[in-house]
XYZ file of C-alpha atoms in Angstrom:
628
model
C -8.448 -49.614 -71.601
C -10.464 -49.473 -74.771
C -12.948 -52.396 -74.421
C -14.534 -53.379 -71.335
C -16.508 -56.037 -70.460
C -20.480 -55.104 -70.095
C -21.258 -53.553 -66.553
C -17.804 -53.512 -65.330
C -15.202 -50.396 -65.504
C -11.562 -51.159 -66.087
C -9.082 -48.649 -65.409
C -5.361 -49.302 -65.880
C -1.748 -47.601 -65.909
C -0.494 -46.883 -69.401
C 0.608 -49.665 -71.397
C 3.912 -50.666 -72.403
C 4.349 -50.736 -76.213
C 3.423 -54.573 -76.803
C 0.489 -54.413 -74.487
C -0.716 -51.310 -76.559
C -0.392 -53.343 -79.662
C -2.599 -56.026 -78.236
C -5.025 -53.257 -77.049
C -5.116 -51.770 -80.715
C -5.442 -55.228 -82.122
C -8.531 -55.931 -79.905
C -10.502 -52.607 -80.530
C -10.018 -53.081 -84.135
C -10.863 -56.386 -84.303
C -14.041 -55.532 -82.492
C -14.989 -53.382 -85.168
C -13.600 -54.736 -88.291
C -15.219 -55.510 -91.569
C -17.834 -58.207 -90.959
C -18.709 -57.129 -87.602
C -22.336 -55.734 -86.637
C -21.745 -52.942 -84.597
C -24.393 -51.140 -82.707
C -24.376 -47.561 -81.584
C -26.501 -46.792 -78.724
C -27.496 -43.798 -76.536
C -30.441 -43.392 -73.909
C -32.061 -40.850 -72.530
C -33.491 -40.705 -68.995
C -35.362 -38.668 -66.467
C -32.501 -38.062 -64.384
C -29.269 -40.007 -63.224
C -30.373 -42.539 -60.894
C -31.453 -45.967 -61.785
C -33.095 -46.253 -58.259
C -35.290 -43.513 -58.903
C -35.103 -42.434 -62.930
C -36.611 -44.311 -65.707
C -35.591 -44.731 -69.526
C -37.614 -42.317 -71.551
C -35.966 -42.896 -75.087
C -33.268 -45.416 -76.566
C -31.836 -44.227 -79.967
C -29.632 -46.709 -81.917
C -28.007 -47.148 -85.137
C -27.453 -50.917 -86.524
C -26.285 -51.437 -90.109
C -26.655 -47.908 -91.227
C -30.427 -47.873 -89.750
C -31.114 -45.606 -87.094
C -34.275 -46.301 -84.692
C -35.762 -45.042 -81.673
C -37.605 -46.716 -78.703
C -39.713 -44.613 -76.904
C -41.212 -45.502 -73.078
C -44.449 -46.856 -73.696
C -43.782 -48.530 -77.253
C -42.870 -51.975 -78.115
C -39.346 -52.691 -76.984
C -38.951 -55.872 -79.097
C -37.195 -54.179 -81.995
C -34.481 -52.766 -79.660
C -34.030 -56.016 -77.829
C -33.455 -57.710 -81.419
C -30.807 -55.036 -82.245
C -29.115 -55.621 -79.104
C -29.241 -59.632 -79.774
C -28.262 -59.384 -83.177
C -25.105 -56.909 -82.813
C -21.374 -58.272 -82.258
C -20.378 -54.981 -80.788
C -21.906 -52.391 -78.895
C -20.623 -48.737 -78.903
C -21.464 -46.269 -76.290
C -20.144 -43.218 -74.287
C -20.144 -43.879 -70.718
C -22.379 -47.070 -71.313
C -20.463 -49.067 -68.715
C -21.838 -47.001 -65.745
C -24.883 -45.586 -67.411
C -26.657 -46.728 -70.669
C -25.997 -50.838 -69.891
C -27.195 -50.543 -66.436
C -30.170 -48.742 -67.119
C -31.105 -51.070 -70.056
C -30.608 -54.450 -67.738
C -32.748 -52.564 -65.231
C -35.377 -51.762 -67.611
C -35.511 -54.835 -69.841
C -35.059 -57.946 -68.246
C -34.549 -59.956 -71.110
C -31.919 -57.616 -72.639
C -28.932 -59.591 -74.193
C -25.898 -57.148 -74.234
C -23.174 -57.814 -76.784
C -20.308 -59.328 -75.316
C -17.841 -56.639 -76.909
C -18.427 -53.331 -75.557
C -16.568 -50.240 -76.854
C -17.061 -47.496 -74.352
C -15.674 -44.264 -75.980
C -15.304 -42.736 -72.706
C -12.379 -44.909 -72.035
C -11.336 -45.867 -75.548
C -10.811 -42.134 -76.177
C -8.117 -42.045 -73.519
C -5.999 -44.299 -75.823
C -5.240 -41.785 -78.211
C -4.506 -39.047 -75.316
C -7.893 -37.251 -75.257
C -10.517 -37.126 -72.192
C -13.815 -35.338 -71.383
C -17.355 -35.419 -72.251
C -18.730 -36.280 -75.468
C -19.879 -32.893 -76.587
C -16.204 -31.290 -75.401
C -14.499 -34.027 -77.586
C -16.818 -33.559 -80.531
C -15.743 -29.748 -80.260
C -12.091 -30.548 -79.972
C -12.043 -32.671 -83.095
C -14.169 -30.313 -84.998
C -17.222 -32.968 -85.172
C -20.178 -30.919 -86.183
C -23.516 -33.096 -85.393
C -25.466 -30.419 -83.385
C -26.534 -27.761 -85.963
C -29.562 -25.991 -83.917
C -29.228 -28.151 -80.994
C -26.441 -26.254 -79.318
C -28.523 -25.130 -76.238
C -29.577 -28.465 -75.369
C -28.179 -30.723 -72.727
C -29.324 -33.627 -70.570
C -31.147 -31.332 -68.184
C -33.075 -29.892 -71.121
C -33.540 -33.315 -72.562
C -35.577 -34.218 -69.271
C -37.902 -30.931 -69.765
C -38.434 -31.974 -73.469
C -39.920 -35.376 -72.215
C -41.954 -33.499 -69.244
C -43.471 -31.124 -72.302
C -43.936 -34.364 -74.459
C -45.904 -36.116 -71.582
C -48.135 -33.105 -71.394
C -49.220 -33.372 -75.175
C -46.094 -31.449 -76.808
C -45.214 -33.613 -79.943
C -42.778 -31.074 -81.192
C -41.022 -31.690 -77.881
C -40.474 -34.980 -78.642
C -39.159 -34.725 -82.012
C -36.437 -32.162 -80.696
C -35.381 -34.907 -77.965
C -35.096 -37.437 -80.847
C -32.818 -34.902 -82.691
C -30.814 -34.439 -79.696
C -30.399 -38.215 -79.444
C -29.708 -38.561 -83.087
C -26.801 -36.073 -82.655
C -25.395 -38.221 -79.731
C -25.528 -41.546 -81.751
C -23.975 -39.961 -84.938
C -21.317 -38.329 -82.724
C -20.473 -41.992 -81.404
C -19.583 -43.304 -84.840
C -17.414 -39.960 -85.690
C -15.622 -40.391 -82.433
C -14.894 -44.221 -83.000
C -13.744 -43.244 -86.506
C -11.255 -40.974 -84.880
C -9.963 -43.469 -82.448
C -9.509 -46.145 -85.141
C -7.568 -44.017 -87.136
C -5.175 -43.133 -84.477
C -4.683 -46.490 -83.175
C -4.581 -48.447 -86.499
C -1.193 -49.850 -87.549
C -0.191 -51.514 -91.048
C 1.262 -54.268 -89.515
C -2.175 -55.417 -87.875
C -3.597 -56.247 -91.303
C -7.145 -55.848 -90.020
C -9.637 -53.963 -92.371
C -11.809 -51.221 -90.487
C -14.871 -49.524 -92.188
C -14.890 -45.879 -91.496
C -18.525 -45.399 -90.041
C -18.650 -41.722 -90.603
C -18.215 -42.398 -94.278
C -21.873 -44.027 -94.473
C -25.096 -42.560 -95.276
C -25.427 -39.130 -92.921
C -27.992 -39.529 -90.378
C -28.632 -36.007 -90.220
C -30.507 -36.461 -93.382
C -33.166 -38.393 -91.288
C -34.038 -35.241 -89.245
C -36.449 -33.954 -91.746
C -38.388 -37.247 -91.630
C -38.234 -37.784 -88.019
C -42.024 -37.144 -87.589
C -42.834 -39.595 -90.083
C -40.495 -42.382 -88.773
C -40.373 -42.387 -85.216
C -43.383 -40.307 -83.789
C -45.482 -42.917 -81.824
C -49.370 -43.202 -82.440
C -50.164 -41.847 -79.213
C -48.774 -40.715 -75.793
C -47.244 -43.381 -73.534
C -49.371 -44.346 -70.771
C -48.218 -42.316 -67.856
C -48.926 -42.651 -64.271
C -50.894 -39.669 -63.452
C -50.841 -40.125 -59.714
C -52.420 -37.643 -57.593
C -52.527 -36.939 -53.744
C -55.844 -38.622 -53.564
C -54.583 -41.680 -55.437
C -51.582 -42.247 -53.236
C -53.077 -41.354 -49.746
C -56.863 -41.864 -50.444
C -58.799 -41.073 -47.282
C -56.565 -42.140 -44.679
C -55.504 -40.122 -41.514
C -52.382 -38.821 -43.234
C -54.407 -37.147 -45.998
C -55.723 -34.828 -43.289
C -52.634 -34.214 -41.326
C -51.351 -30.853 -40.593
C -47.504 -30.873 -41.609
C -44.805 -28.426 -41.737
C -42.209 -28.557 -44.302
C -38.861 -26.432 -44.222
C -36.329 -25.777 -46.837
C -33.746 -24.929 -44.144
C -30.794 -22.598 -45.049
C -27.544 -22.298 -43.204
C -27.927 -19.101 -41.584
C -30.884 -17.297 -40.087
C -29.631 -14.334 -42.157
C -30.929 -16.061 -44.939
C -34.806 -16.960 -45.002
C -35.896 -20.449 -45.406
C -38.614 -21.687 -47.134
C -41.617 -22.484 -44.966
C -44.908 -24.755 -45.699
C -47.840 -25.596 -43.749
C -49.461 -28.485 -45.672
C -52.934 -29.154 -44.052
C -54.297 -32.097 -45.992
C -53.375 -31.140 -49.724
C -53.510 -27.301 -49.241
C -50.176 -25.715 -48.848
C -49.676 -22.189 -47.465
C -46.034 -21.057 -47.884
C -43.891 -18.018 -46.485
C -40.294 -17.394 -45.816
C -38.981 -17.274 -42.333
C -35.617 -16.178 -41.145
C -34.917 -16.904 -37.417
C -35.001 -19.980 -35.517
C -37.274 -18.302 -32.826
C -39.767 -17.308 -35.393
C -39.778 -20.766 -37.080
C -40.583 -22.441 -33.707
C -43.327 -19.827 -33.092
C -44.701 -20.471 -36.438
C -44.583 -24.256 -36.137
C -46.326 -23.999 -32.537
C -49.223 -22.116 -34.199
C -49.638 -24.562 -36.555
C -49.769 -27.406 -34.252
C -48.378 -29.884 -36.776
C -48.398 -33.736 -36.658
C -44.961 -33.541 -37.963
C -42.147 -31.231 -39.118
C -40.204 -32.233 -42.015
C -36.956 -30.463 -42.556
C -34.801 -30.535 -46.019
C -31.433 -30.418 -43.979
C -29.193 -32.923 -42.507
C -30.248 -33.443 -38.871
C -27.366 -35.838 -37.467
C -23.658 -36.010 -37.566
C -21.636 -39.013 -39.066
C -21.483 -41.813 -36.164
C -18.337 -41.115 -34.098
C -18.470 -37.072 -34.690
C -18.902 -35.034 -31.933
C -19.346 -31.491 -33.651
C -19.763 -30.296 -37.117
C -16.654 -28.389 -37.190
C -13.282 -29.656 -38.901
C -11.553 -29.260 -35.452
C -13.494 -32.332 -34.227
C -10.962 -34.916 -33.006
C -12.978 -37.437 -34.841
C -12.632 -35.657 -38.109
C -10.190 -37.941 -39.733
C -11.276 -41.310 -38.316
C -15.126 -40.795 -39.000
C -15.048 -38.468 -42.294
C -17.800 -35.956 -43.355
C -20.376 -38.248 -44.592
C -22.906 -40.466 -43.335
C -24.545 -43.857 -44.496
C -27.384 -42.239 -45.851
C -25.482 -40.124 -48.016
C -23.290 -43.083 -49.060
C -26.599 -45.031 -50.020
C -28.010 -42.107 -52.157
C -24.609 -41.874 -53.669
C -24.709 -45.659 -54.469
C -28.264 -44.915 -56.196
C -26.982 -42.211 -58.465
C -27.934 -39.360 -56.416
C -25.306 -36.745 -56.274
C -25.886 -35.546 -52.643
C -23.477 -33.335 -50.549
C -21.774 -34.886 -47.440
C -23.314 -33.330 -44.483
C -20.066 -31.901 -43.323
C -18.497 -30.692 -46.334
C -17.206 -27.131 -45.439
C -19.970 -25.521 -47.026
C -22.577 -27.701 -45.163
C -21.453 -27.609 -41.771
C -23.433 -24.546 -40.742
C -26.598 -25.937 -42.093
C -26.102 -29.356 -40.260
C -25.411 -27.753 -37.096
C -28.481 -25.551 -37.532
C -30.893 -28.307 -38.615
C -29.698 -30.743 -35.845
C -29.992 -27.625 -33.308
C -33.654 -27.083 -34.413
C -34.693 -30.605 -34.455
C -33.428 -31.279 -30.597
C -35.319 -28.014 -29.637
C -38.577 -29.101 -31.464
C -38.349 -32.670 -30.072
C -38.149 -31.522 -26.604
C -41.374 -29.822 -27.180
C -42.850 -33.301 -28.047
C -43.038 -32.464 -32.036
C -41.787 -35.049 -34.293
C -39.025 -34.368 -36.834
C -37.716 -36.160 -39.838
C -34.839 -35.409 -42.336
C -36.672 -35.188 -45.667
C -35.352 -35.942 -49.282
C -37.750 -34.061 -51.239
C -36.111 -35.178 -54.675
C -37.210 -38.573 -54.175
C -40.791 -37.513 -53.801
C -40.646 -35.333 -56.975
C -39.545 -38.554 -58.915
C -42.282 -40.626 -57.522
C -44.919 -37.819 -58.350
C -43.354 -37.524 -61.710
C -42.439 -33.774 -61.215
C -39.352 -32.286 -62.781
C -36.656 -31.281 -60.073
C -35.929 -27.371 -59.581
C -33.062 -27.611 -61.516
C -35.132 -27.843 -64.677
C -37.081 -24.905 -63.552
C -39.050 -23.679 -60.594
C -42.210 -23.279 -62.936
C -41.993 -26.887 -63.904
C -41.937 -27.572 -59.876
C -45.020 -25.411 -59.606
C -46.882 -27.191 -62.142
C -46.015 -30.648 -61.166
C -47.140 -30.037 -57.678
C -50.490 -28.388 -58.765
C -50.992 -31.460 -61.148
C -50.225 -33.745 -58.081
C -53.465 -32.131 -56.366
C -51.374 -29.597 -53.926
C -53.721 -26.531 -53.663
C -52.689 -23.141 -52.435
C -51.878 -19.559 -53.662
C -48.562 -20.789 -55.259
C -50.460 -22.243 -57.942
C -51.416 -18.836 -59.330
C -48.487 -16.695 -58.209
C -45.296 -18.608 -58.324
C -43.109 -18.299 -55.052
C -39.573 -18.663 -54.460
C -37.914 -22.130 -55.124
C -37.202 -22.267 -51.379
C -41.093 -22.398 -50.479
C -41.844 -25.035 -53.338
C -38.968 -27.147 -51.839
C -40.654 -26.647 -48.549
C -44.175 -28.149 -50.019
C -42.207 -31.207 -51.347
C -40.531 -31.584 -48.082
C -44.034 -31.466 -46.385
C -45.276 -34.084 -48.571
C -42.386 -36.294 -47.463
C -43.896 -36.059 -43.921
C -47.286 -37.194 -45.409
C -45.566 -40.267 -46.955
C -44.237 -41.132 -43.685
C -47.492 -40.651 -41.496
C -48.868 -42.979 -44.134
C -46.220 -45.552 -43.779
C -45.109 -45.224 -47.349
C -41.219 -44.399 -46.721
C -37.768 -45.895 -46.656
C -35.581 -44.940 -43.577
C -32.215 -44.640 -44.882
C -29.759 -44.668 -41.605
C -26.652 -46.325 -40.225
C -25.526 -47.223 -36.824
C -25.999 -44.340 -34.490
C -27.348 -42.034 -37.197
C -30.804 -40.773 -37.359
C -32.858 -41.606 -40.422
C -33.061 -39.776 -43.748
C -36.532 -40.309 -45.156
C -37.446 -41.073 -48.641
C -40.827 -42.047 -50.047
C -41.420 -45.774 -51.011
C -44.933 -46.627 -52.574
C -43.919 -50.319 -52.228
C -42.921 -50.072 -48.396
C -43.928 -53.020 -46.267
C -46.324 -52.377 -43.649
C -44.853 -50.974 -40.352
C -45.560 -52.311 -36.928
C -48.403 -51.429 -35.096
C -47.215 -49.654 -31.824
C -48.872 -48.703 -28.590
C -46.956 -46.218 -26.071
C -48.457 -45.841 -22.726
C -47.769 -42.626 -20.521
C -49.024 -41.638 -17.071
C -47.976 -40.769 -13.673
C -46.398 -43.152 -11.101
C -49.237 -45.779 -10.449
C -51.695 -44.690 -12.797
C -51.788 -48.196 -14.394
C -49.489 -48.338 -17.260
C -47.787 -51.411 -16.453
C -51.400 -53.093 -15.813
C -52.600 -51.634 -19.060
C -49.503 -53.004 -20.905
C -50.296 -56.706 -19.758
C -53.397 -56.484 -20.870
C -52.500 -55.263 -24.304
C -50.021 -58.002 -24.316
C -52.438 -60.639 -24.029
C -53.872 -59.321 -27.321
C -50.622 -60.338 -29.079
C -48.596 -57.307 -28.552
C -44.690 -57.874 -27.574
C -44.254 -56.047 -24.410
C -41.158 -53.770 -23.488
C -40.528 -51.317 -21.318
C -37.968 -48.289 -20.750
C -37.036 -49.650 -16.849
C -35.771 -52.929 -18.657
C -33.113 -51.045 -20.210
C -32.240 -48.762 -17.137
C -32.247 -52.119 -14.790
C -29.536 -53.572 -17.241
C -27.412 -50.145 -16.631
C -28.024 -50.596 -12.962
C -26.884 -54.082 -12.843
C -23.744 -53.445 -14.640
C -23.091 -50.494 -12.162
C -23.891 -53.235 -9.240
C -26.363 -50.916 -7.709
C -29.731 -51.589 -5.854
C -32.775 -52.088 -8.227
C -35.205 -49.754 -6.785
C -37.344 -46.813 -7.837
C -35.130 -44.139 -6.684
C -32.137 -45.953 -8.603
C -34.133 -46.270 -11.588
C -35.031 -42.716 -11.667
C -31.490 -41.355 -11.117
C -30.114 -43.612 -13.702
C -32.819 -43.081 -16.057
C -32.180 -39.306 -15.927
C -28.392 -39.839 -16.414
C -29.062 -41.945 -19.600
C -31.487 -39.176 -20.949
C -28.869 -36.705 -20.366
C -25.892 -38.538 -21.494
C -26.848 -40.936 -24.299
C -30.149 -39.209 -25.270
C -33.715 -40.250 -25.159
C -33.797 -41.416 -28.775
C -31.070 -44.204 -27.549
C -33.283 -45.207 -24.766
C -35.923 -45.790 -27.134
C -33.861 -47.718 -29.592
C -32.929 -50.037 -26.878
C -36.391 -50.575 -25.402
C -37.514 -51.284 -29.205
C -34.238 -53.917 -29.558
C -36.155 -56.090 -27.071
C -38.976 -57.005 -28.973
C -37.121 -57.774 -32.436
C -39.028 -57.702 -35.407
C -42.535 -58.081 -33.761
C -45.421 -56.843 -35.914
C -47.256 -55.532 -32.740
C -45.744 -53.908 -29.986
C -46.640 -52.029 -26.563
C -44.024 -49.835 -24.876
C -44.617 -49.304 -21.241
C -43.316 -46.044 -19.555
C -43.229 -42.913 -22.037
C -41.954 -40.177 -19.802
C -40.412 -37.409 -21.884
C -41.852 -35.315 -25.234
C -38.797 -36.811 -27.018
C -40.381 -40.381 -26.640
C -43.643 -39.727 -28.404
C -41.557 -37.985 -31.071
C -39.445 -40.468 -31.600
C -42.129 -43.279 -32.060
C -43.898 -41.101 -34.489
C -40.640 -40.298 -36.505
C -40.269 -44.191 -36.783
C -43.438 -45.530 -37.316
C -45.988 -42.528 -38.429
C -49.601 -43.258 -37.878
C -49.035 -46.843 -36.833
C -48.015 -45.415 -33.464
C -50.856 -44.898 -30.982
C -50.418 -43.089 -27.773
C -52.512 -44.067 -24.811
C -52.483 -41.689 -21.705
C -53.524 -42.989 -18.295
C -54.723 -40.570 -15.481
C -55.629 -41.375 -12.057
C -56.110 -39.183 -9.033
C -53.359 -38.547 -6.537
C -55.077 -40.355 -3.842
C -55.649 -43.573 -5.627
C -52.156 -43.492 -7.182
C -50.917 -43.320 -3.637
C -53.090 -46.135 -2.265
C -52.130 -48.346 -5.046
C -48.367 -47.854 -4.482
C -48.183 -48.644 -1.048
C -49.371 -49.093 2.630
C -50.515 -45.473 3.125
C -48.242 -44.590 5.933
C -46.838 -41.160 6.322
C -43.459 -42.527 5.451
C -44.751 -43.961 2.255
C -46.586 -40.912 1.280
C -43.416 -38.621 2.018
C -41.438 -41.126 -0.281
C -44.175 -41.487 -2.992
C -44.405 -37.451 -2.979
C -40.637 -37.261 -3.561
C -40.624 -39.914 -6.517
C -43.752 -38.233 -8.127
C -41.805 -34.821 -8.197
C -38.438 -36.343 -9.363
C -37.027 -34.477 -12.702
C -37.681 -37.740 -14.779
C -41.288 -37.665 -14.048
C -41.618 -33.667 -14.645
C -42.247 -33.522 -18.330
C -45.198 -36.224 -18.242
C -47.870 -33.442 -18.093
C -46.314 -32.145 -21.097
C -46.306 -35.475 -23.078
C -49.967 -35.939 -21.913
C -51.018 -33.030 -24.374
C -50.039 -35.127 -27.292
C -51.911 -38.476 -26.494
C -54.380 -39.344 -29.154
C -56.222 -41.593 -26.694
C -57.155 -41.508 -22.795
C -58.343 -43.790 -20.220
C -59.416 -42.461 -16.405
C -58.350 -45.018 -14.190
C -60.318 -43.880 -11.247
C -62.899 -46.462 -10.871
C -62.283 -50.440 -9.952
C -59.788 -52.620 -11.413
C -62.533 -54.655 -13.513
C -63.658 -51.558 -14.720
C -60.169 -50.243 -15.922
C -59.529 -53.730 -17.342
C -62.723 -53.444 -19.495
C -61.846 -50.084 -20.814
C -58.202 -51.295 -21.798
C -59.377 -54.226 -23.213
C -61.925 -52.221 -25.183
C -59.162 -49.950 -26.564
C -56.752 -52.843 -27.142
C -59.315 -54.523 -29.342
C -60.002 -51.427 -31.334
C -56.536 -51.093 -32.244
C -55.769 -54.998 -32.622
C -58.518 -54.943 -35.633
C -56.137 -52.506 -37.520
C -53.450 -54.958 -37.110
C -54.832 -57.622 -39.145
């Protein structure tokens, strides 16, 4: 169909002769004599309306070519849109018009929109605008042959850094697109016009040539000054908060240990990069860095329902190869690869294996999306050239040897991946996920504040539940892992006692995973803004809560001597002591000493109950202050 209603793509089967005639009449009427036709083309920082912005809009109305440049007054552009009867674009239905409506809330788009991407199909053509120009012998790009959409983005970044010649070249590129539009429209009109229609249609290419404007572009459209550019920096975004001092490891993972991965240790704003091959070497380097978080640019989970990454998975046909997070990015205009595309399967399997290994060691791991961070920081992505990515990271305030000596693009992406970890710890992030799938993290400077979560760990009878109830009195919603386990015990018709809880808890840990248990415990408090979680036992528990809440998660570990724990738990008989020792040595309790090493706060419960309550109350008050 040659004409589409604004914002709606219409695709139909070939028309019968009578319908073709009606479509031809519609097209010719739209651009006929007396109609005010606006030719328009936009330039942007990228393809995603969600993350990218308009940089420049070139438009031709009544023979006059004008340019709106980001930062200037948009009113002349808005007036031209409102005055036109017909809008002519190439792929404007899916690209230009949605960008315009998102950028300018008051924009009035002409009711009639001729999108030449679809109109050319009426005359048996298809392809991109530049290809069609070549096919039809339309020559409007003399001296601009090497410029494409990616180069246009670089021209804009050059301009933002003071290169006005780059702006003029960008305008010339846009001017060629606009001139190409009117000549393509002429071709379509020539092919569809019939004598019996009796509609007088002008030939837009016969009007005064736009190319003649090129010599005077500097005089006509150069803005008086650079537009305001948000020169955000590491300090601007993170200030002096804890995330700004954190150590984070970023990894640009490859699909094979035989091909080195980009590796970055980011300590505050200082980056040290390298290339590391094997998983063992990577884990060793991570443990040596002792990071608060590891951020990996790789899929870290399978689509819900899938059992493994290979195409022989029995759920392959039912559940597909793409996760909800990837679908979300696709809807936002980001061209991401499905995680189980054949070329991605080894990478996904490796990422999941590495993340699982690290979480068992108590190290939080997130899946990062560096491209969104680069957009937020105003940095061209690596597709524009690694030199631009290097310069942008330096301008943002990241320091290190990479500033003086250009490293591999894998190392630069590892730096950006680590930065995503900083955004997460600071609570400035969005978690893209779906049911049964872990989150892909993208930075979000407008994210709502996260809940404050306190997690309590300690051995049996160390005082966890007593402390949790004290904290609950401060306004924290209470939850515990044993509540989830008890539901499972009841469902099986078993007895609610400690041995059964330990047995079922271990089964759930092994069969469904500790992340599932954490999720179920959180569901019990809904959207509470302050939460206390009683009974962390596994290093994976701590990793889960940091991954979910960043620095809004606080880990308190309680210690008490064995004799005092024994006395608090029973009557002191030899039978009780034997049962207590057995319970204390169960596998479900075996990782608590490892978990203890990650705690940020400690209380020794080795005195009176009154003293213990005082110390917990003091701790809870200090955390509560931060929640107000």
